[in-house]
mmCIF file of C-alpha atoms in Angstrom:
data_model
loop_
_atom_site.group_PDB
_atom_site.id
_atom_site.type_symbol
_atom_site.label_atom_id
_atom_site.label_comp_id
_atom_site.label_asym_id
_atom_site.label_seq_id
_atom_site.Cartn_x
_atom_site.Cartn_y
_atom_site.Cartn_z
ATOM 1 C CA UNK A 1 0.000 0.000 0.000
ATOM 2 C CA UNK A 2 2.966 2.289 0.900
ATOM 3 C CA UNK A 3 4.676 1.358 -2.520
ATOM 4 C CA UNK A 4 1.684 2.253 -4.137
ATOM 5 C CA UNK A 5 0.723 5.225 -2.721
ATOM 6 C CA UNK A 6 4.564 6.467 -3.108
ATOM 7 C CA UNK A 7 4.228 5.547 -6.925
ATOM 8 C CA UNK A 8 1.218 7.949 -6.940
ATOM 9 C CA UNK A 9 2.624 11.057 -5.027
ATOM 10 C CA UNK A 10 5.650 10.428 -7.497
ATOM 11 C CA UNK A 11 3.724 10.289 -10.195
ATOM 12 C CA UNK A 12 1.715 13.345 -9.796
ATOM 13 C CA UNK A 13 4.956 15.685 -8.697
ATOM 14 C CA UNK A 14 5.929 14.485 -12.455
ATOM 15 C CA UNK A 15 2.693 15.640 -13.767
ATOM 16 C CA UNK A 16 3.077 18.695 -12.110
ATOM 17 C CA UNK A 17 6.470 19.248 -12.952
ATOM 18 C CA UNK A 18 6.111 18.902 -16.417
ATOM 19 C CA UNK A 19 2.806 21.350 -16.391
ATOM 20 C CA UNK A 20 4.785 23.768 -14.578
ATOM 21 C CA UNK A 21 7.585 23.414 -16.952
ATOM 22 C CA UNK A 22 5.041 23.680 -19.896
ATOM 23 C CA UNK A 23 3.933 26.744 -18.509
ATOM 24 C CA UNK A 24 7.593 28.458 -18.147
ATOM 25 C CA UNK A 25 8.249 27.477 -21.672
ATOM 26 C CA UNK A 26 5.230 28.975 -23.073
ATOM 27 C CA UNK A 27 5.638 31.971 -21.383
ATOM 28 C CA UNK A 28 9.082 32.655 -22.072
ATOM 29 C CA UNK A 29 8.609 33.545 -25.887
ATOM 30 C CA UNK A 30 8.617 37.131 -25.859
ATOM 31 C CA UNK A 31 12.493 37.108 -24.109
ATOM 32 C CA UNK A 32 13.863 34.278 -26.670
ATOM 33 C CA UNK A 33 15.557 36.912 -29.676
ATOM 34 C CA UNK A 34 17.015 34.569 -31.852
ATOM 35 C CA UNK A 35 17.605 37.570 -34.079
ATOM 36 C CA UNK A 36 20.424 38.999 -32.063
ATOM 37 C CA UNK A 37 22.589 36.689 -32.535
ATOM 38 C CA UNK A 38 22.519 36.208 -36.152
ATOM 39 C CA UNK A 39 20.504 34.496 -38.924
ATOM 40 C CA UNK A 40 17.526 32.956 -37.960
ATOM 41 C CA UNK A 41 16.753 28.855 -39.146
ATOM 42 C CA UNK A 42 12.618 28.606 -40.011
ATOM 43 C CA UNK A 43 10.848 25.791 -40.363
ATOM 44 C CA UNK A 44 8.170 26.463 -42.732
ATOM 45 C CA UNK A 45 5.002 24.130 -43.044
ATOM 46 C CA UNK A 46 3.729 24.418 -46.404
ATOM 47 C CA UNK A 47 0.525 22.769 -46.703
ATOM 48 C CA UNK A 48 -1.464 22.208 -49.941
ATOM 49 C CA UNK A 49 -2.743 24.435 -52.335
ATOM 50 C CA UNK A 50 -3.869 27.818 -50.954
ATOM 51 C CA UNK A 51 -1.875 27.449 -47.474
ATOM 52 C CA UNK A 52 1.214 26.815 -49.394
ATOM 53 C CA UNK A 53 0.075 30.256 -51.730
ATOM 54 C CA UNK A 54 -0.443 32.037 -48.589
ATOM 55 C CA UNK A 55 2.898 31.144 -46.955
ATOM 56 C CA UNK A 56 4.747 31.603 -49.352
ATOM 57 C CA UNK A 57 3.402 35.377 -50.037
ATOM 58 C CA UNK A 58 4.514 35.717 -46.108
ATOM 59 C CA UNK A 59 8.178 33.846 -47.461
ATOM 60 C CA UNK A 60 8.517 36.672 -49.642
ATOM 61 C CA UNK A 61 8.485 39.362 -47.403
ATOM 62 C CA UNK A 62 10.936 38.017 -44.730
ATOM 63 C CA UNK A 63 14.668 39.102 -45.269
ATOM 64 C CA UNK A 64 17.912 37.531 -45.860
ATOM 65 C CA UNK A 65 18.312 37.520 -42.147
ATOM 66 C CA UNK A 66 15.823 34.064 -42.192
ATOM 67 C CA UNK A 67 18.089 31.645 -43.186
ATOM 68 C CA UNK A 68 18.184 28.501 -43.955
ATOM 69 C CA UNK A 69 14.431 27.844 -44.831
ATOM 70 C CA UNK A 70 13.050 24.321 -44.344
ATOM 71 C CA UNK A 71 9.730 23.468 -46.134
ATOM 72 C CA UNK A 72 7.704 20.723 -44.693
ATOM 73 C CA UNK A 73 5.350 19.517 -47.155
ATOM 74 C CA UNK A 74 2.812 16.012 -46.494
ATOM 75 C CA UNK A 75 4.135 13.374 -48.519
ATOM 76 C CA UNK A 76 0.815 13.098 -50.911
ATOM 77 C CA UNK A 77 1.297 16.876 -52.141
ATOM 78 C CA UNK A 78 2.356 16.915 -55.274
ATOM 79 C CA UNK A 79 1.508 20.528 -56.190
ATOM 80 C CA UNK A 80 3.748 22.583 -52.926
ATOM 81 C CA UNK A 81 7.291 21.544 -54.220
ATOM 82 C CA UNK A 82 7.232 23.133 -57.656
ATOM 83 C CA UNK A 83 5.628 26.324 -55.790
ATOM 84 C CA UNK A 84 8.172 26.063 -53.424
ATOM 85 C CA UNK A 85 11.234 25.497 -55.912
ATOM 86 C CA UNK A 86 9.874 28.729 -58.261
ATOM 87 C CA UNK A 87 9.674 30.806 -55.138
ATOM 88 C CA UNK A 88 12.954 30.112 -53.702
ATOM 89 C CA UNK A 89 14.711 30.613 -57.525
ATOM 90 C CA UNK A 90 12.662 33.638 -58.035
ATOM 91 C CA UNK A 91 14.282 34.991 -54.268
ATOM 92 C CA UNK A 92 17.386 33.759 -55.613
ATOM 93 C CA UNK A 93 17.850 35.680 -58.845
ATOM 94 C CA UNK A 94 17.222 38.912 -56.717
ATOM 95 C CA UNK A 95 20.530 38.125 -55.216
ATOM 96 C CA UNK A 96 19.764 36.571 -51.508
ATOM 97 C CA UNK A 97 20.805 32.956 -50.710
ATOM 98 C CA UNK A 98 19.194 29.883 -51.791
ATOM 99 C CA UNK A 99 19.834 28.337 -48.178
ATOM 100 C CA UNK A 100 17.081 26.034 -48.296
ATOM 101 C CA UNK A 101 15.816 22.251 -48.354
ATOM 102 C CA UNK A 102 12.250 20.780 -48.951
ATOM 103 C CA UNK A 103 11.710 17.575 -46.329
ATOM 104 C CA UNK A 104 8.651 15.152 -46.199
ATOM 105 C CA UNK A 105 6.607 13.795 -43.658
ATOM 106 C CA UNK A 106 2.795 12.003 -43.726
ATOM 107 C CA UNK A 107 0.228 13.730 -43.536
ATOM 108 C CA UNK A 108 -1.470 14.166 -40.306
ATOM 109 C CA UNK A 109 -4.939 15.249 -41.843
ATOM 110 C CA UNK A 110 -6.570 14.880 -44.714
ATOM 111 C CA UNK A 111 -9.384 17.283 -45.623
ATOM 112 C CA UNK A 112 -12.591 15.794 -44.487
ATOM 113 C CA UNK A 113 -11.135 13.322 -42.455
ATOM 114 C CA UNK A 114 -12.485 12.065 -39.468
ATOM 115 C CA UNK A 115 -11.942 13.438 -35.925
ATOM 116 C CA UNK A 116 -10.905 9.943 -34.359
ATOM 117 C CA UNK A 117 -8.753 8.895 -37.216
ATOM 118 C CA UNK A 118 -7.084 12.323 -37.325
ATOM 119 C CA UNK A 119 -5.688 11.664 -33.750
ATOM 120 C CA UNK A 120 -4.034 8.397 -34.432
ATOM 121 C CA UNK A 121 -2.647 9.788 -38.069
ATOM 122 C CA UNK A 122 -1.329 13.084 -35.875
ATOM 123 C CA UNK A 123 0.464 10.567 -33.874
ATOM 124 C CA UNK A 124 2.032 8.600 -36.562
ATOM 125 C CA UNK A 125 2.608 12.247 -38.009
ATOM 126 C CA UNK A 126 4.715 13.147 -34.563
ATOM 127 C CA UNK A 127 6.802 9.871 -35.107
ATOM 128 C CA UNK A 128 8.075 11.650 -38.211
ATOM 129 C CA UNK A 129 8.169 14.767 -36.637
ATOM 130 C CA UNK A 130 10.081 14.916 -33.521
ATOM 131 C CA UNK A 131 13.417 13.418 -35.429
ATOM 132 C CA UNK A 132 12.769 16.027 -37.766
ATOM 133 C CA UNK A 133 12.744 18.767 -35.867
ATOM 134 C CA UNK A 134 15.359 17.821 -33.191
ATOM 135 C CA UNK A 135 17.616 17.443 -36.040
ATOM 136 C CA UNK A 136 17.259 20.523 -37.438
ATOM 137 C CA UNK A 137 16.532 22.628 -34.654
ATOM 138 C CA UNK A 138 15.249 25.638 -36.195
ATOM 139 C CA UNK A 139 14.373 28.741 -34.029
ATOM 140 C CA UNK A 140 11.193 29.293 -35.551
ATOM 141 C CA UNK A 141 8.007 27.164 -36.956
ATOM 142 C CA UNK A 142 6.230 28.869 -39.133
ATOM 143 C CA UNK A 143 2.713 27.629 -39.797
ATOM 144 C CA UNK A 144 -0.425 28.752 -41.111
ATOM 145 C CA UNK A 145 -3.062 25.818 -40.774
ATOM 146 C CA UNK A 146 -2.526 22.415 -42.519
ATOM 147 C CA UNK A 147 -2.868 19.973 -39.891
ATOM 148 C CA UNK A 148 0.403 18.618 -40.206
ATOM 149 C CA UNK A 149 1.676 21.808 -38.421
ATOM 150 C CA UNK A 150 -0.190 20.657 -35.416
ATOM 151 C CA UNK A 151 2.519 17.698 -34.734
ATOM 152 C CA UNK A 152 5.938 19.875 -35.664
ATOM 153 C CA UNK A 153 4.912 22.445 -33.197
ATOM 154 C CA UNK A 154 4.257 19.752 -30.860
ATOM 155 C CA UNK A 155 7.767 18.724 -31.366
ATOM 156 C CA UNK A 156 8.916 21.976 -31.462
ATOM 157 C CA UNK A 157 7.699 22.722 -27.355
ATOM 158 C CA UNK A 158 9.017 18.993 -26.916
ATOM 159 C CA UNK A 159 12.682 20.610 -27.403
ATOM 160 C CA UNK A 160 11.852 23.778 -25.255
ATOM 161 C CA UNK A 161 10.118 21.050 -22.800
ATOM 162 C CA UNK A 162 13.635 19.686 -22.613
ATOM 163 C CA UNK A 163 15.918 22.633 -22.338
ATOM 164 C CA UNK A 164 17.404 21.312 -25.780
ATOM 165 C CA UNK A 165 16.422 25.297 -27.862
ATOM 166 C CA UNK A 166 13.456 27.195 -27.683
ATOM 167 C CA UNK A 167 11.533 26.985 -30.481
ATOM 168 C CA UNK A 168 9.290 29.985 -31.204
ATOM 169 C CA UNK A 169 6.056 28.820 -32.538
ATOM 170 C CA UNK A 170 4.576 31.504 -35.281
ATOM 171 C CA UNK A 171 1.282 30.783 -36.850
ATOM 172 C CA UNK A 172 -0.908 32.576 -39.103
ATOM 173 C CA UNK A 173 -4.340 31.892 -39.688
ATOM 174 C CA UNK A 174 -5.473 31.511 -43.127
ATOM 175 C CA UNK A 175 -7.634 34.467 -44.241
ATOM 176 C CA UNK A 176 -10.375 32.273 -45.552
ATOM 177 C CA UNK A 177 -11.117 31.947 -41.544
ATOM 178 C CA UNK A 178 -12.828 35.055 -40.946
ATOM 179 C CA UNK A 179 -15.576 33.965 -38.187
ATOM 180 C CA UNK A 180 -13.898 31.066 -36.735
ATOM 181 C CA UNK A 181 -10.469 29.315 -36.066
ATOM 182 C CA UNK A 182 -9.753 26.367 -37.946
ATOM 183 C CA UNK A 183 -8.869 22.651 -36.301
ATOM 184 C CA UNK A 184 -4.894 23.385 -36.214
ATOM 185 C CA UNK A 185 -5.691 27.252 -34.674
ATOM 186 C CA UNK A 186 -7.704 26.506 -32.327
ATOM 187 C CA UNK A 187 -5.261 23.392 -31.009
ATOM 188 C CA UNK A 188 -2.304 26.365 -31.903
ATOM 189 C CA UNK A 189 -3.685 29.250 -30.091
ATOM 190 C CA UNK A 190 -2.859 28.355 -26.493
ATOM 191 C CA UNK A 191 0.857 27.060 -27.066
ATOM 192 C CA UNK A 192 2.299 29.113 -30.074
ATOM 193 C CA UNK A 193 3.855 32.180 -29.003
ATOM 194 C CA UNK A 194 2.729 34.614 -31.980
ATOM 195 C CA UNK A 195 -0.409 34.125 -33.295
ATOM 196 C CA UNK A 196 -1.824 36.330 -36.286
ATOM 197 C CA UNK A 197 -5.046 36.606 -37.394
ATOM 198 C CA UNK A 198 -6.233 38.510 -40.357
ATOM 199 C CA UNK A 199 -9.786 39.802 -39.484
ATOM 200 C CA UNK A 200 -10.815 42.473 -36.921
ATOM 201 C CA UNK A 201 -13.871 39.361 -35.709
ATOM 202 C CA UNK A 202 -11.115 36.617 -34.785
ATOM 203 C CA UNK A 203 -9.055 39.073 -32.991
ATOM 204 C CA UNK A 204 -12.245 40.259 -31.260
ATOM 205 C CA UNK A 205 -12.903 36.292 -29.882
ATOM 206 C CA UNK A 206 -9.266 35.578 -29.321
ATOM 207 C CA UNK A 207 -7.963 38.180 -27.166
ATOM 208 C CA UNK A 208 -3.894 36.609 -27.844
ATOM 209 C CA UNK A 209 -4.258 36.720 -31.432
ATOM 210 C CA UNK A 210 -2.042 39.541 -33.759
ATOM 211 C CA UNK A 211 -3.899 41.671 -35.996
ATOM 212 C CA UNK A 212 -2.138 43.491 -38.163
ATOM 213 C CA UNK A 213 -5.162 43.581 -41.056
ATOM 214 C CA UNK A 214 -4.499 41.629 -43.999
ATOM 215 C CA UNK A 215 -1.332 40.523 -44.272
ATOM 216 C CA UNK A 216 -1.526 37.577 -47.115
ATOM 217 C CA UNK B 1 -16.146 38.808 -77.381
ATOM 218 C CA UNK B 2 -17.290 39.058 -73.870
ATOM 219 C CA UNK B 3 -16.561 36.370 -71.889
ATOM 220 C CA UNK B 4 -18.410 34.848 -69.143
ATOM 221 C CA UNK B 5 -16.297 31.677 -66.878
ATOM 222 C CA UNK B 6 -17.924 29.888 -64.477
ATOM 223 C CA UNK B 7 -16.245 27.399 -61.911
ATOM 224 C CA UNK B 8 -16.975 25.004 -58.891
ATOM 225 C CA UNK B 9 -13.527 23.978 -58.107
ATOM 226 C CA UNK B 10 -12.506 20.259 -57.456
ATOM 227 C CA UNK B 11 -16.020 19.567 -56.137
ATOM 228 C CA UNK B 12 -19.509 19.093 -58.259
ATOM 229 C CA UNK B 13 -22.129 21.444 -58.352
ATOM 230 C CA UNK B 14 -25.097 20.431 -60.749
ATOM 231 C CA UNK B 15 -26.880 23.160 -59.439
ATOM 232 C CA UNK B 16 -25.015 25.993 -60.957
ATOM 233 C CA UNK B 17 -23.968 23.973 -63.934
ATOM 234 C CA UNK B 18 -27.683 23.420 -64.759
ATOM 235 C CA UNK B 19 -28.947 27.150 -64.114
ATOM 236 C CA UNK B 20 -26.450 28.664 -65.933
ATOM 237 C CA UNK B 21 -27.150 26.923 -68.621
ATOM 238 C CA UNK B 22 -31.036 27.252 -68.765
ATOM 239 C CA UNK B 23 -32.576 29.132 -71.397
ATOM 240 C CA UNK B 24 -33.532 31.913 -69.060
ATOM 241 C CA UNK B 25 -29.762 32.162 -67.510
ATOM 242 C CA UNK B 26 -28.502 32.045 -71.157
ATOM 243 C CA UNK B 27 -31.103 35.230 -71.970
ATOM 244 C CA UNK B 28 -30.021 37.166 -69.825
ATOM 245 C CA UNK B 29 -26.485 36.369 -70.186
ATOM 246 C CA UNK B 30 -27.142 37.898 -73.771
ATOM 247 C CA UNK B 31 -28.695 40.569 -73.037
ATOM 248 C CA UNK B 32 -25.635 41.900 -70.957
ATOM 249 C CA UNK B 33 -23.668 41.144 -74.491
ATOM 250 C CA UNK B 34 -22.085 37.962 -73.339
ATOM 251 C CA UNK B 35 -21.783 35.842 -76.175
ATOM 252 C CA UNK B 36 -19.340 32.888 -74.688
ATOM 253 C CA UNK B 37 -19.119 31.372 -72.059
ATOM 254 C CA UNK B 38 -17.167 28.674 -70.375
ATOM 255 C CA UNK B 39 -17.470 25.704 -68.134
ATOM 256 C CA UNK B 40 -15.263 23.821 -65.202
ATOM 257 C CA UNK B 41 -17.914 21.758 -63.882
ATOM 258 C CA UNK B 42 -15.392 19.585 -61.694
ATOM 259 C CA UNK B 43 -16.906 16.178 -60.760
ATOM 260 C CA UNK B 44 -20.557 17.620 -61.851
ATOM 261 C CA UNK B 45 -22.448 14.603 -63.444
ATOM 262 C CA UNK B 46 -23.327 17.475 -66.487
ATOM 263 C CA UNK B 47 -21.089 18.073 -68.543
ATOM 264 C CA UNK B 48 -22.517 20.110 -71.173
ATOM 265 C CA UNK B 49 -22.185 19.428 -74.903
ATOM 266 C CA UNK B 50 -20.643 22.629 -77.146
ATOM 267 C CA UNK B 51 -23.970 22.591 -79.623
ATOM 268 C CA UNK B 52 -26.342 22.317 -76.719
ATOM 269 C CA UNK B 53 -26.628 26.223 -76.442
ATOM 270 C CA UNK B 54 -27.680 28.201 -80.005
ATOM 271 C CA UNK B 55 -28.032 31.551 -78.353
ATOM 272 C CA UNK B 56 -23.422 31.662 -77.255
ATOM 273 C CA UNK B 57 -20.400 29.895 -77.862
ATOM 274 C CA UNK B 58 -19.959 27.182 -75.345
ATOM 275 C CA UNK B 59 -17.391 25.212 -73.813
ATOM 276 C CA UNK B 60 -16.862 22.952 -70.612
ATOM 277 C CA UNK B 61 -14.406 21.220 -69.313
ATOM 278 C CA UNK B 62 -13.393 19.247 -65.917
ATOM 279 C CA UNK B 63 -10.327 19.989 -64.537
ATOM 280 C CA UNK B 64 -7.412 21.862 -65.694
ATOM 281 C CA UNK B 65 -4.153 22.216 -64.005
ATOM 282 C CA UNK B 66 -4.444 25.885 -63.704
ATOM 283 C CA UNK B 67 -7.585 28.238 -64.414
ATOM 284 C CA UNK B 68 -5.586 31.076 -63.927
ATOM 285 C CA UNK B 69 -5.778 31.864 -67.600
ATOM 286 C CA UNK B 70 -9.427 31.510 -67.752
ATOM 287 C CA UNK B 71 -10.076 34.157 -65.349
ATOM 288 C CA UNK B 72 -7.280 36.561 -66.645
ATOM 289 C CA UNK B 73 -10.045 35.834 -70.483
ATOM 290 C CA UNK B 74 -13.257 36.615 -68.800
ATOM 291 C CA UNK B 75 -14.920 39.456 -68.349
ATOM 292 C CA UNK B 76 -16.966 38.231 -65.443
ATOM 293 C CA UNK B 77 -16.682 35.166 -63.687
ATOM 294 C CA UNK B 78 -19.492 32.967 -61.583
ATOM 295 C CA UNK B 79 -17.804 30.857 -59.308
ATOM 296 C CA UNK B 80 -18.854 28.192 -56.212
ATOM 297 C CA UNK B 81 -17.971 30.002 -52.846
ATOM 298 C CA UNK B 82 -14.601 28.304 -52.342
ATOM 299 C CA UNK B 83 -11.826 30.533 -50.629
ATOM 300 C CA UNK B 84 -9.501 29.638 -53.547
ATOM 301 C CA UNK B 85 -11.500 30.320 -56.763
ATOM 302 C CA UNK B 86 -12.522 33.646 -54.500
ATOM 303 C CA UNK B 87 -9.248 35.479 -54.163
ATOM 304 C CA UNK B 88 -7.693 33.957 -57.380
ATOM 305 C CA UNK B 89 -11.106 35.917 -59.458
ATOM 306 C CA UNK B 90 -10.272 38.899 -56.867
ATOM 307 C CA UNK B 91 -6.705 38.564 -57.310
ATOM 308 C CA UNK B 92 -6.915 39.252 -61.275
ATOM 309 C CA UNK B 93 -9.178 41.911 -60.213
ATOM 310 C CA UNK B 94 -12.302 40.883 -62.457
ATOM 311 C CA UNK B 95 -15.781 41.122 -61.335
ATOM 312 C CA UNK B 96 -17.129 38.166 -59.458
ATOM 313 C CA UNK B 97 -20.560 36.260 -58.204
ATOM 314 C CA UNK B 98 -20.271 33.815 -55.812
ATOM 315 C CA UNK B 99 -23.447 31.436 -56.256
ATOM 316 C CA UNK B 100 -23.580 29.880 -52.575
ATOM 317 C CA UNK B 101 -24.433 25.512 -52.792
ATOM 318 C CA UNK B 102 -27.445 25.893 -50.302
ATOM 319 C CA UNK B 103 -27.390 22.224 -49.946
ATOM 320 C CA UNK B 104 -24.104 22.226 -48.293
ATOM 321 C CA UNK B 105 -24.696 23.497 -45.015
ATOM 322 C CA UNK B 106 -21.886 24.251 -42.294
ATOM 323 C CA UNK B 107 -19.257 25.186 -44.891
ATOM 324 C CA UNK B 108 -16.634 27.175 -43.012
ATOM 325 C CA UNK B 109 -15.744 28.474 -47.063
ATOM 326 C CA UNK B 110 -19.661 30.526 -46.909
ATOM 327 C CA UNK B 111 -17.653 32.463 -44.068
ATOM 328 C CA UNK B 112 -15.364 33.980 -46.289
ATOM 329 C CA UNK B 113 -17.183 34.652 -49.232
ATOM 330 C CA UNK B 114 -19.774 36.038 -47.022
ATOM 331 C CA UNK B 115 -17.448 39.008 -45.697
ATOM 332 C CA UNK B 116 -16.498 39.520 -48.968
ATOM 333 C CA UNK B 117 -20.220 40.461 -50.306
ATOM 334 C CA UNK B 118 -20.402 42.426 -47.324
ATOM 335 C CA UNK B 119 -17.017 44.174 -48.059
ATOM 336 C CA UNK B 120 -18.250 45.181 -51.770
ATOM 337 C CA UNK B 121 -15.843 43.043 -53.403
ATOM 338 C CA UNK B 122 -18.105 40.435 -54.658
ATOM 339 C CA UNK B 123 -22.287 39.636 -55.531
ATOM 340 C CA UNK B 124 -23.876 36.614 -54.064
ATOM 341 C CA UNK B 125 -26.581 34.764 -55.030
ATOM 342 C CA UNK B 126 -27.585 30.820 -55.052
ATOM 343 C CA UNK B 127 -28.619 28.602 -57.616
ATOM 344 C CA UNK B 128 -32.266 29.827 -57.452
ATOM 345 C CA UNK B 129 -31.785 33.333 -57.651
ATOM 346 C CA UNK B 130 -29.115 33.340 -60.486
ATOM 347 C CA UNK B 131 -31.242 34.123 -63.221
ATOM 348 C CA UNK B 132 -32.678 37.092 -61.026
ATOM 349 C CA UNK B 133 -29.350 38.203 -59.958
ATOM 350 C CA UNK B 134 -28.211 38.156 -63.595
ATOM 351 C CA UNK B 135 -31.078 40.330 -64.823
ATOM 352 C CA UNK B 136 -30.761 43.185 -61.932
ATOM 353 C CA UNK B 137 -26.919 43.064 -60.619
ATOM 354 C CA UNK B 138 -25.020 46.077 -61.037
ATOM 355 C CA UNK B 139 -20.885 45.055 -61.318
ATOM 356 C CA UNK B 140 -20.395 48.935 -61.355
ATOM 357 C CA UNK B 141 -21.064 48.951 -57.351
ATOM 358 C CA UNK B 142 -18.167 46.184 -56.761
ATOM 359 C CA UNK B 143 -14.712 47.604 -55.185
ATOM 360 C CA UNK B 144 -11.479 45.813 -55.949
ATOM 361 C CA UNK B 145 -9.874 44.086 -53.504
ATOM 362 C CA UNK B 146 -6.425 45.074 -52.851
ATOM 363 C CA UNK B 147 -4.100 43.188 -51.873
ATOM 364 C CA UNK B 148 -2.632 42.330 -48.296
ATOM 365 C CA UNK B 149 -0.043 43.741 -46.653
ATOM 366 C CA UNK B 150 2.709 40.663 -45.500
ATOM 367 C CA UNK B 151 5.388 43.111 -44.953
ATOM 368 C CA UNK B 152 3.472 43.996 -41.905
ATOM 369 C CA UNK B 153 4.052 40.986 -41.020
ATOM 370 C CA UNK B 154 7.716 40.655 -41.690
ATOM 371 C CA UNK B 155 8.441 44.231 -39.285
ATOM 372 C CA UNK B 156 6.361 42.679 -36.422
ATOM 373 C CA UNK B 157 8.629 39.293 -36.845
ATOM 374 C CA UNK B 158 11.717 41.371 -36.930
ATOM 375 C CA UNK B 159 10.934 43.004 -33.721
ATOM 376 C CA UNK B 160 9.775 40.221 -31.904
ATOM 377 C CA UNK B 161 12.872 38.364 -32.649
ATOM 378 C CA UNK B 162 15.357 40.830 -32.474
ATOM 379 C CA UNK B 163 16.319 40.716 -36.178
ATOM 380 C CA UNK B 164 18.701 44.083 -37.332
#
């Protein structure tokens, strides 16, 4: 009984250890610069279609200064790596560096897909994902809504959780959400540490959210 | 020639596809001056045959890789209410009307299309009231919609992270 009840105590100071932890790690986005101290490595998750359009409009505007770029793109998009390749030539002939690679992983949801079945594909997804990401250790994730951003940010507080880097999580709703967050945002909102939103009603029902108007 | 295009994306939408092509749609489609007008019906189960209309010059097709150049040829385009057909049509900066699938209901797309209309950049109507909508609308009242501004973005990134 005294084992037992040991085991418990135990096991709940873990739980609350790692919540408390969670909540330190969360909170400390706004002091982590990675800017200061040179270029800064983004992960981008490119999703299909219009997210990888949109994204890569927001690409276009970053400087030199975000370098090297990894794309993330599911493994059943054909369409995102000839977008991706044009846009990264196109950035090249005006003179920046091409500092960039395009990496696969499955795809944690497919549109229409069901709820239950989208948890156990987000966990194969997260198999992929957590090598991924503690190999390349970027400073940022970028992300604007496919759900296979849901498991790389996952992995991303996973190497914060650990004191391994702080990974600033940046995501950017899509602007077809005007009324309501999609799936990814609304899993997103509480643990990413900037989170844009492009109309005036999102901002107005999540208080965190960035709204700088349109920026896509 | 003045060009009409209509679309419903990678889904089907017999609806529109059928209305648009009724001899009452067609009318008034002339009596604007239209005189072609041209089809991606998707996986629609009517796909309509080039000497089925007398009164314009028709065409349809499925799917195409890119409809980008079909848009940049029309002169007005009818489209489902899908986010992407949306801003492309918006993006080229030609007038639009979204004709809303009332049969789908709970489609988080409506949301966008919705603000839109209500934004002047678009008309809306659904499969009933096309013909209607096609006889009174007014494209002179639409405003273009310009586009976003992602450097915004980029200066509130630099900041927050500290990049010089």
């Amino acid at each position: 009984m005294a084992v037992l009840l040991a085991l418990l105590t135990g096991l709940c100071f873990t739980v609350i250890c790692v919540i408390v932890r969670l909540l330190i790690v969360i909170r400390s986005g706004s002091k982590c610069k990675p800017g200061e101290k040179g270029p800064v490595c983004v992960l981008v998750v490119a999703g299909s279609g219009g997210h990888t359009t949109e994204i890569l409009r927001l690409m276009e505007s970053l400087s030199q200064s975000y370098s090297p770029r990894h794309y993330i793109i599911a493994d059943t998009d054909k369409m995102s790596e000839d977008k991706i390749r044009t846009f990264e030539k196109s950035k090249k002939d005006t003179g920046s560096k091409g500092q960039f690679t395009i990496q696969r992983i499955p795809r944690s949801r497919e549109v229409r897909q069901s709820w239950s079945s989208s948890v156990i594909s987000t966990l194969n997804a997260l198999l992929y994902a957590v090598p991924l990401v503690f190999r390349l250790r970027p400073d940022v994730v970028l992300c604007n809504g496919p759900g296979t951003c849901v498991p790389l940010c996952a992995a991303g507080l996973l190497l914060g959780l650990l004191g391994l880097k702080r990974v600033l999580l940046v995501y950017v709703e899509s602007i077809c959400r005007v009324e309501s967050l999609s799936l990814s945002g609304k899993i997103l909102y509480h643990i990413s540490d900037y989170f844009f939103v492009q109309w005036s009603t999102l901002k107005d029902k999540y208080p965190k959210s960035i709204y700088l108007g349109r920026i896509v | 020639m003045k060009r009409v295009f209509v679309t419903v994306g990678t889904t089907s939408f017999d609806d529109l596809i059928e209305r648009v092509t009724s001899p009452e749609a067609v009318q008034e489609l002339k009596a604007r001056g239209y005189q072609h007008l041209v089809l991606q019906v998707g996986q629609g189960s009517i796909l309509p045959d080039s000497d089925s209309c007398q009164e314009l010059t028709l065409e349809a097709f499925r799917f195409k890789d890119s409809i980008a150049e079909n848009i940049k040829c029309a002169d007005l385009v009818i489209s489902h209410a899908g986010a992407g057909s949306c801003l492309e049509t918006l993006g080229a900066d030609k007038p639009l009307l979204v004709v809303v699938n009332d049969k789908l209901m709970d489609n988080h797309q409506l949301e966008l299309a919705r603000q839109l209309h209500q934004d002047s950049h678009l008309l809306y109507c659904t499969p009933s009231t096309l013909t209607e909508t096609l006889k009174t609308m007014d494209l002179a009242v639409l405003s273009p919609f310009l586009p976003g501004h992602p450097k915004h973005f980029a200066n509130f990134l630099d900041r927050a992270l500290g990049v010089q």
